[in-house]
Coordinates of C-alpha atoms in Angstrom, one line a residue:
X1 CA 0.0 0.0 0.0
X2 CA 1.0 3.6 -0.4
X3 CA 2.7 5.7 2.2
X4 CA 0.4 8.7 1.6
X5 CA -3.4 9.0 1.4
X6 CA -3.5 9.9 -2.3
X7 CA -6.5 7.7 -3.4
X8 CA -9.6 9.8 -3.3
X9 CA -13.2 8.5 -3.2
X10 CA -16.0 10.9 -4.0
X11 CA -19.7 10.2 -3.1
X12 CA -22.2 12.8 -4.0
X13 CA -24.7 13.3 -1.1
X14 CA -28.1 11.9 -1.6
X15 CA -27.4 12.6 -5.3
X16 CA -30.9 12.3 -7.0
X17 CA -32.8 13.8 -4.1
X18 CA -30.3 16.7 -3.7
X19 CA -30.5 17.5 -7.4
X20 CA -34.3 17.7 -7.1
X21 CA -34.1 19.9 -4.0
X22 CA -31.6 22.2 -5.7
X23 CA -33.9 22.6 -8.8
X24 CA -37.1 23.1 -6.7
X25 CA -36.9 25.8 -4.0
X26 CA -40.1 24.6 -2.4
X27 CA -38.5 21.2 -1.5
X28 CA -35.3 22.6 0.1
X29 CA -35.1 21.3 3.6
X30 CA -38.1 18.9 3.1
X31 CA -38.2 15.1 2.9
X32 CA -37.8 14.0 -0.7
X33 CA -38.0 10.5 -2.1
X34 CA -37.0 9.6 -5.8
X35 CA -37.9 6.3 -7.3
X36 CA -40.6 4.3 -8.9
X37 CA -44.0 5.5 -7.8
X38 CA -46.0 2.4 -8.9
X39 CA -47.2 -0.2 -6.4
X40 CA -44.0 -2.2 -7.1
X41 CA -41.6 0.8 -7.2
X42 CA -38.5 1.0 -5.0
X43 CA -36.7 4.0 -3.6
X44 CA -33.7 5.2 -5.7
X45 CA -32.6 7.9 -3.3
X46 CA -34.0 9.5 -0.2
X47 CA -33.0 13.0 1.1
X48 CA -31.4 13.2 4.5
X49 CA -34.6 14.8 5.7
X50 CA -36.5 11.5 4.6
X51 CA -33.9 9.3 6.1
X52 CA -34.8 10.6 9.6
X53 CA -38.1 8.6 9.1
X54 CA -36.2 5.5 8.2
X55 CA -36.6 5.7 4.4
X56 CA -33.5 4.4 2.5
X57 CA -32.5 3.3 -1.0
X58 CA -33.8 -0.1 -2.3
X59 CA -36.8 0.1 0.1
X60 CA -40.2 -0.8 -1.4
X61 CA -41.9 2.5 -2.2
X62 CA -45.1 1.4 -0.4
X63 CA -43.0 1.1 2.8
X64 CA -41.5 4.4 2.3
X65 CA -44.9 6.1 2.0
X66 CA -46.0 4.5 5.3
X67 CA -42.9 5.8 7.0
X68 CA -42.9 9.3 5.5
X69 CA -46.4 10.0 4.2
X70 CA -45.9 13.7 3.9
X71 CA -42.6 13.4 1.8
X72 CA -42.4 14.6 -1.8
X73 CA -42.3 11.5 -4.1
X74 CA -40.8 12.1 -7.5
X75 CA -40.1 10.1 -10.6
X76 CA -36.3 10.1 -11.5
X77 CA -35.1 12.4 -14.2
X78 CA -32.0 10.3 -15.3
X79 CA -31.0 12.6 -18.2
X80 CA -30.8 15.5 -15.8
X81 CA -28.8 13.5 -13.3
X82 CA -26.4 12.4 -16.0
X83 CA -25.7 16.0 -17.1
X84 CA -24.7 16.9 -13.6
X85 CA -22.6 13.7 -13.3
X86 CA -20.7 14.7 -16.5
X87 CA -19.8 18.0 -14.8
X88 CA -18.6 16.3 -11.8
X89 CA -16.6 13.7 -13.6
X90 CA -15.1 16.5 -15.7
X91 CA -13.8 18.0 -12.5
X92 CA -12.3 14.7 -11.4
X93 CA -10.6 14.3 -14.8
X94 CA -8.8 17.7 -14.2
X95 CA -7.2 16.1 -11.1
X96 CA -5.9 12.9 -12.6
X97 CA -6.0 10.8 -15.8
X98 CA -6.9 7.9 -13.5
X99 CA -10.6 8.3 -12.6
X100 CA -12.7 5.2 -12.0
X101 CA -16.5 6.0 -12.0
X102 CA -18.6 3.5 -10.1
X103 CA -21.9 5.1 -10.8
X104 CA -23.3 8.5 -11.8
X105 CA -22.5 9.9 -8.3
X106 CA -19.4 8.0 -7.2
X107 CA -15.8 7.5 -8.3
X108 CA -12.2 6.8 -7.3
X109 CA -9.4 9.1 -8.3
X110 CA -5.6 8.4 -8.1
X111 CA -4.4 11.8 -7.2
X112 CA -0.7 10.8 -7.3
X113 CA -1.1 9.7 -11.0
X114 CA -2.1 13.3 -11.9
X115 CA 0.4 15.0 -9.7
X116 CA -2.4 16.6 -7.7
X117 CA -1.1 15.1 -4.4
X118 CA 1.9 13.4 -3.0
X119 CA 1.5 13.6 0.8
X120 CA -1.3 14.1 3.4
X121 CA -1.2 18.0 3.2
X122 CA -1.5 18.1 -0.6
X123 CA -4.1 15.4 -0.6
X124 CA -6.2 17.4 1.9
X125 CA -5.9 20.5 -0.3
X126 CA -6.9 18.6 -3.4
X127 CA -9.9 17.2 -1.7
X128 CA -11.0 20.5 -0.3
X129 CA -10.7 22.2 -3.6
X130 CA -12.6 19.5 -5.3
X131 CA -15.6 19.9 -2.9
X132 CA -15.6 23.7 -3.5
X133 CA -15.4 23.3 -7.2
X134 CA -18.3 20.8 -7.3
X135 CA -20.4 23.1 -5.2
X136 CA -19.6 26.1 -7.6
X137 CA -20.2 24.1 -10.7
X138 CA -23.4 22.2 -9.7
X139 CA -24.8 23.7 -6.5
X140 CA -24.5 20.3 -4.9
X141 CA -22.3 18.8 -2.2
X142 CA -20.1 15.7 -2.2
X143 CA -18.3 13.9 0.5
X144 CA -14.6 13.0 0.0
X145 CA -12.5 10.2 1.6
X146 CA -8.7 10.1 1.3
X147 CA -6.6 7.0 2.1
X148 CA -3.8 4.8 0.8
X149 CA -6.2 2.3 -0.8
X150 CA -9.5 2.1 -2.4
X151 CA -11.2 0.3 0.4
X152 CA -10.2 2.7 3.0
X153 CA -11.0 5.8 0.8
X154 CA -14.5 4.5 0.4
X155 CA -14.9 3.9 4.1
X156 CA -13.5 7.4 4.8
X157 CA -16.1 9.1 2.4
X158 CA -18.9 7.2 4.2
X159 CA -17.6 8.6 7.5
X160 CA -17.5 12.1 5.9
X161 CA -21.2 12.2 5.0
X162 CA -22.9 14.5 4.5
X163 CA -20.7 17.3 2.9
X164 CA -17.4 16.5 4.6
X165 CA -13.9 15.3 4.1
X166 CA -12.1 12.5 6.1
X167 CA -8.5 11.4 5.8
X168 CA -7.3 8.0 7.0
X169 CA -3.6 8.5 7.6
X170 CA -1.3 5.6 6.7
X171 CA -0.3 3.7 9.8
X172 CA -3.7 4.3 11.6
X173 CA -5.7 1.9 9.5
X174 CA -5.9 -1.1 11.8
X175 CA -6.8 1.0 14.8
X176 CA -9.5 2.8 12.9
X177 CA -11.0 -0.5 11.4
X178 CA -10.9 -2.5 14.6
X179 CA -14.0 -1.4 16.4
X180 CA -16.1 -1.1 13.1
X181 CA -18.9 -3.6 12.3
X182 CA -17.9 -6.4 9.9
X183 CA -20.6 -4.9 7.5
X184 CA -18.2 -2.0 6.9
X185 CA -16.0 -4.3 4.8
X186 CA -16.8 -4.6 1.1
X187 CA -18.5 -7.9 0.2
X188 CA -20.0 -8.4 3.7
X189 CA -23.8 -8.2 3.2
X190 CA -26.6 -9.1 5.4
X191 CA -26.3 -12.8 4.9
X192 CA -22.5 -12.9 5.5
X193 CA -22.8 -10.5 8.4
X194 CA -25.4 -12.7 10.1
X195 CA -23.3 -15.9 9.5
X196 CA -20.3 -14.1 11.1
X197 CA -22.4 -12.9 14.0
X198 CA -23.6 -16.4 14.8
X199 CA -20.0 -17.4 14.9
X200 CA -19.3 -14.6 17.5
X201 CA -17.6 -12.3 15.0
X202 CA -19.2 -8.8 15.0
X203 CA -16.3 -6.4 14.5
X204 CA -13.3 -6.1 12.2
X205 CA -10.9 -6.7 15.1
X206 CA -12.8 -10.0 15.9
X207 CA -12.2 -11.1 12.3
X208 CA -8.4 -10.7 12.9
X209 CA -8.6 -12.4 16.2
X210 CA -10.5 -15.4 14.7
X211 CA -7.7 -15.9 12.2
X212 CA -7.6 -16.7 8.5
X213 CA -8.2 -20.4 8.8
X214 CA -11.4 -19.9 10.7
X215 CA -12.6 -17.4 8.1
X216 CA -11.9 -20.0 5.4
X217 CA -13.8 -22.6 7.3
X218 CA -16.8 -20.3 7.7
X219 CA -16.9 -18.6 4.3
X220 CA -14.8 -20.6 1.9
X221 CA -11.4 -20.2 0.6
X222 CA -11.8 -17.2 -1.7
X223 CA -14.0 -15.2 0.5
X224 CA -12.3 -16.1 3.7
X225 CA -8.8 -15.1 2.4
X226 CA -10.2 -11.9 0.9
X227 CA -12.1 -10.8 4.0
X228 CA -9.1 -11.6 6.3
X229 CA -6.8 -9.4 4.1
X230 CA -9.3 -6.5 4.2
X231 CA -9.6 -6.8 8.0
X232 CA -5.8 -6.3 8.1
X233 CA -6.3 -3.1 5.8
X234 CA -4.6 -4.9 2.9
X235 CA -5.9 -3.7 -0.4
X236 CA -3.6 -3.3 -3.5
X237 CA -6.3 -2.8 -6.1
X238 CA -5.3 0.0 -8.5
X239 CA -7.6 2.8 -9.7
X240 CA -8.6 1.7 -13.3
X241 CA -9.5 4.6 -15.6
X242 CA -11.8 2.4 -17.8
X243 CA -14.0 -0.3 -16.5
X244 CA -14.9 -2.8 -19.2
X245 CA -18.6 -3.1 -19.8
X246 CA -19.7 -6.7 -19.6
X247 CA -23.3 -6.4 -20.6
X248 CA -26.0 -4.0 -21.8
X249 CA -29.6 -4.7 -20.6
X250 CA -33.0 -3.1 -20.0
X251 CA -35.8 -4.2 -17.9
X252 CA -39.3 -3.0 -16.9
X253 CA -41.4 -3.9 -13.7
X254 CA -45.2 -3.8 -14.3
X255 CA -47.6 -2.4 -11.8
X256 CA -50.1 -5.2 -12.7
X257 CA -49.1 -8.7 -13.7
X258 CA -49.2 -9.4 -17.4
X259 CA -51.2 -12.5 -18.3
X260 CA -51.8 -12.1 -21.9
X261 CA -49.1 -14.0 -23.8
X262 CA -49.4 -11.7 -26.9
X263 CA -48.8 -8.7 -24.6
X264 CA -45.8 -10.3 -23.0
X265 CA -44.3 -11.0 -26.5
X266 CA -44.9 -7.4 -27.5
X267 CA -43.1 -6.2 -24.4
X268 CA -40.2 -8.4 -25.1
X269 CA -39.9 -7.0 -28.6
X270 CA -40.0 -3.5 -27.2
X271 CA -37.3 -4.2 -24.7
X272 CA -35.1 -5.9 -27.3
X273 CA -35.4 -2.6 -29.4
X274 CA -34.5 -0.5 -26.4
X275 CA -31.6 -2.7 -25.6
X276 CA -30.2 -2.4 -29.1
X277 CA -30.5 1.4 -29.0
X278 CA -28.4 1.4 -25.8
X279 CA -26.0 -1.1 -27.4
X280 CA -25.5 1.0 -30.4
X281 CA -25.2 4.2 -28.4
X282 CA -22.2 2.7 -26.6
X283 CA -20.7 1.6 -30.0
X284 CA -20.9 -2.0 -29.0
X285 CA -22.3 -5.4 -30.2
X286 CA -22.7 -8.7 -28.5
X287 CA -23.0 -12.4 -29.1
X288 CA -25.2 -13.6 -26.2
X289 CA -28.9 -12.5 -25.9
X290 CA -30.3 -12.9 -22.4
X291 CA -34.0 -12.9 -21.4
X292 CA -35.1 -12.3 -17.8
X293 CA -38.6 -13.1 -16.6
X294 CA -39.8 -12.5 -13.0
X295 CA -43.1 -14.3 -12.6
X296 CA -46.1 -13.6 -10.3
X297 CA -44.6 -15.7 -7.4
X298 CA -41.3 -13.7 -7.6
X299 CA -39.4 -16.6 -9.1
X300 CA -37.0 -15.3 -11.6
X301 CA -35.9 -17.2 -14.7
X302 CA -33.2 -16.4 -17.2
X303 CA -32.6 -17.8 -20.6
X304 CA -29.8 -17.1 -23.0
X305 CA -28.7 -17.9 -26.5
X306 CA -25.3 -17.3 -28.0
X307 CA -25.1 -16.3 -31.7
X308 CA -22.3 -17.2 -34.2
X309 CA -20.9 -13.7 -34.1
X310 CA -21.6 -10.3 -32.4
X311 CA -24.5 -8.3 -33.7
X312 CA -26.3 -4.9 -33.1
X313 CA -29.1 -5.7 -35.4
X314 CA -32.5 -5.2 -33.8
X315 CA -34.1 -7.9 -36.0
X316 CA -31.6 -10.4 -34.8
X317 CA -31.9 -9.5 -31.1
X318 CA -35.8 -9.5 -31.3
X319 CA -35.8 -13.0 -33.0
X320 CA -33.5 -14.5 -30.4
X321 CA -35.5 -12.9 -27.5
X322 CA -38.7 -14.3 -29.0
X323 CA -37.2 -17.8 -29.2
X324 CA -36.1 -17.6 -25.6
X325 CA -39.6 -16.5 -24.5
X326 CA -41.0 -19.6 -26.1
X327 CA -39.2 -21.7 -23.5
X328 CA -40.8 -19.9 -20.6
X329 CA -44.2 -20.5 -19.1
X330 CA -45.9 -17.2 -18.3
X331 CA -49.5 -18.4 -17.8
X332 CA -49.5 -17.4 -14.1
X333 CA -48.5 -13.8 -14.8
X334 CA -45.3 -11.8 -15.3
X335 CA -44.2 -8.9 -13.1
X336 CA -40.9 -8.0 -14.7
X337 CA -39.3 -8.6 -18.1
X338 CA -35.8 -7.8 -19.3
X339 CA -33.6 -8.2 -22.3
X340 CA -29.9 -8.0 -22.3
X341 CA -26.8 -8.6 -24.6
X342 CA -23.5 -9.9 -23.3
X343 CA -20.3 -11.2 -24.8
X344 CA -19.6 -7.6 -26.0
X345 CA -17.4 -6.5 -28.8
X346 CA -16.7 -3.2 -30.6
X347 CA -17.4 -4.6 -34.0
X348 CA -20.3 -6.6 -35.6
X349 CA -20.1 -9.8 -37.6
X350 CA -23.5 -9.8 -39.2
X351 CA -25.4 -13.1 -39.1
X352 CA -27.0 -12.9 -42.5
X353 CA -29.2 -15.9 -42.0
X354 CA -30.6 -14.6 -38.7
X355 CA -31.1 -11.1 -40.4
X356 CA -33.0 -12.7 -43.2
X357 CA -35.2 -14.6 -40.7
X358 CA -35.8 -11.4 -38.7
X359 CA -36.8 -9.5 -41.8
X360 CA -39.3 -12.3 -42.7
X361 CA -40.7 -12.1 -39.2
X362 CA -41.1 -8.3 -39.5
X363 CA -42.8 -8.6 -42.9
X364 CA -45.1 -11.3 -41.5
X365 CA -46.1 -9.0 -38.6
X366 CA -46.8 -6.1 -41.0
X367 CA -48.9 -8.3 -43.2
X368 CA -50.9 -9.6 -40.2
X369 CA -51.5 -6.2 -39.0
X370 CA -52.7 -5.1 -42.4
X371 CA -55.1 -8.1 -42.5
X372 CA -56.8 -7.4 -39.1
X373 CA -56.9 -3.6 -38.6
X374 CA -60.3 -3.9 -36.9
X375 CA -58.7 -5.8 -33.9
X376 CA -56.4 -3.0 -33.1
X377 CA -58.5 0.2 -32.9
X378 CA -56.4 3.4 -32.5
X379 CA -57.0 4.8 -29.1
X380 CA -55.9 8.4 -28.2
X381 CA -53.0 8.3 -25.8
X382 CA -53.5 10.6 -22.8
X383 CA -50.4 12.7 -22.1
X384 CA -48.5 11.5 -19.1
X385 CA -47.2 14.0 -16.5
X386 CA -44.6 12.2 -14.2
X387 CA -44.2 13.8 -10.8
X388 CA -41.3 16.0 -10.5
X389 CA -40.7 16.4 -14.3
X390 CA -40.3 19.8 -15.9
X391 CA -43.0 21.6 -17.8
X392 CA -43.5 25.0 -19.3
X393 CA -46.8 27.0 -19.6
X394 CA -47.1 29.8 -22.2
X395 CA -48.4 32.2 -19.6
X396 CA -46.8 31.1 -16.2
X397 CA -43.4 29.9 -17.5
X398 CA -41.3 27.1 -16.1
X399 CA -42.5 24.7 -13.5
X400 CA -42.6 21.1 -12.4
X401 CA -45.4 18.5 -11.9
X402 CA -46.5 18.0 -8.3
X403 CA -49.1 15.3 -9.3
X404 CA -51.7 14.3 -11.9
X405 CA -54.8 12.1 -12.1
X406 CA -58.5 12.3 -12.9
X407 CA -57.8 14.3 -16.0
X408 CA -55.9 17.1 -14.1
X409 CA -52.3 18.0 -13.6
X410 CA -51.0 20.1 -10.7
X411 CA -47.8 22.3 -11.4
X412 CA -45.7 24.4 -9.2
X413 CA -44.1 27.3 -11.1
X414 CA -40.5 27.9 -9.9
X415 CA -36.9 27.8 -11.0
X416 CA -33.7 26.9 -9.2
X417 CA -33.0 30.6 -8.6
X418 CA -36.5 31.8 -7.7
X419 CA -38.4 31.9 -4.4
X420 CA -40.8 29.0 -3.8
X421 CA -43.5 29.2 -6.5
X422 CA -47.3 29.1 -6.7
X423 CA -49.3 26.0 -7.6
X424 CA -51.9 25.8 -10.4
X425 CA -54.0 23.0 -11.8
X426 CA -54.7 22.3 -15.5
X427 CA -56.4 19.8 -17.7
X428 CA -54.0 17.1 -18.8
X429 CA -54.6 18.1 -22.4
X430 CA -54.2 21.8 -21.8
X431 CA -52.5 22.9 -25.1
X432 CA -50.6 25.7 -23.3
X433 CA -48.8 23.2 -21.1
X434 CA -45.8 21.2 -22.5
X435 CA -43.0 19.0 -21.2
X436 CA -39.7 21.0 -20.9
X437 CA -36.0 20.5 -20.4
X438 CA -34.6 20.9 -16.9
X439 CA -33.0 24.2 -16.1
X440 CA -29.4 24.4 -15.0
X441 CA -28.9 24.4 -11.2
X442 CA -26.1 27.1 -11.4
X443 CA -26.3 30.2 -13.5
X444 CA -23.1 31.4 -15.1
X445 CA -22.2 34.9 -15.9
X446 CA -21.2 35.8 -19.5
X447 CA -17.8 36.7 -18.4
X448 CA -17.3 33.3 -16.8
X449 CA -17.9 31.7 -20.2
X450 CA -19.2 28.6 -18.5
X451 CA -16.2 28.0 -16.3
X452 CA -16.6 25.8 -13.3
X453 CA -16.2 28.8 -11.0
X454 CA -19.6 30.3 -11.7
X455 CA -21.6 31.1 -8.5
X456 CA -24.9 29.9 -7.2
X457 CA -27.7 32.5 -7.5
X458 CA -29.5 33.2 -4.3

């Protein structure tokens, strides 16, 4: 391990919820929960005000509503979060060429590789400047951990939350880790933690006292050796600038179980097309098509088929997904469907036979639709207004959706730099109300030219 705390871990504070609070003045200081709002939705992020009530990420949304009935519940705006993430990752890239993103709001940085830090003092300066730059560029806060290894830097950033900076000085790691729960260590989830607790091991120091042989006996060779090394603060993993993408996939969870086999097939085709768009957007292709089906009883089935060569052809992926669906019994109902592609490559080796078959399937579907138009009457689609998403009214300007239903949509008109705004209600088909793009959280002066030092408007 290093002799200086020059590995930095950044974790944005309650990222999705904080971004929503920053863009909506009326929600600042209030409990905000972001996630799927349907009966089977889960919490993506909860603000610190919501966490006081016990709400946390990955919790079923129904449970969150029981714990915090007066919180604001919003549908995620991933494109908006991604824009902010790109700003943050750009700032990390200015510190070092070795930046390892873990998600939209989390990354490791090797400060030494970029010459940004070489000892504890310079690492503290770099971490403090980064936090200030992030606040200036995005209006949001992030917590920073500094240590001599990735594992310790991540533990330090968790201790720094919210909006703080913690440094673990080399030589103090064992003393710091000793009294912490075994759940602090990477790879120790609820099941492993309970297993260790039943064996009388609750803290990191008790892992060391139990010894490596006992850990191997309890957890197996690979996990036992790895956990014992972490308990001794040994972590030689380097910061990797580019993490290889292993698969591309999309999935949907349905509020009501799907029983109609034709509807299931149509959903699989739609997911296959979405997956291919994502695949092409990343400049990739793949050989293995994967279908995921979660049935009414929560049992989850996966089926896969490997092609002769990598492809990014939507007809090929649709056809393979349809074949995989044929092997799955969905008569009891389906609550989740997913389509993925793995075995990725950055080139395509077109399977002409599969392409031709896919084109025939497409042609047959078109002919069938033309033969039976009366069975598929065209139904007007009511405009959807997801809670939390941006809108613009020709008279009242920019706002966001507080809620909708029964043919009405309620909008609060405010912007990131305004006072909390007024609420008005409209018909869902009001021609003067349209979806809008999110506004930037931080306004920049013309003189700043968009530099990261722009200030936050009060």
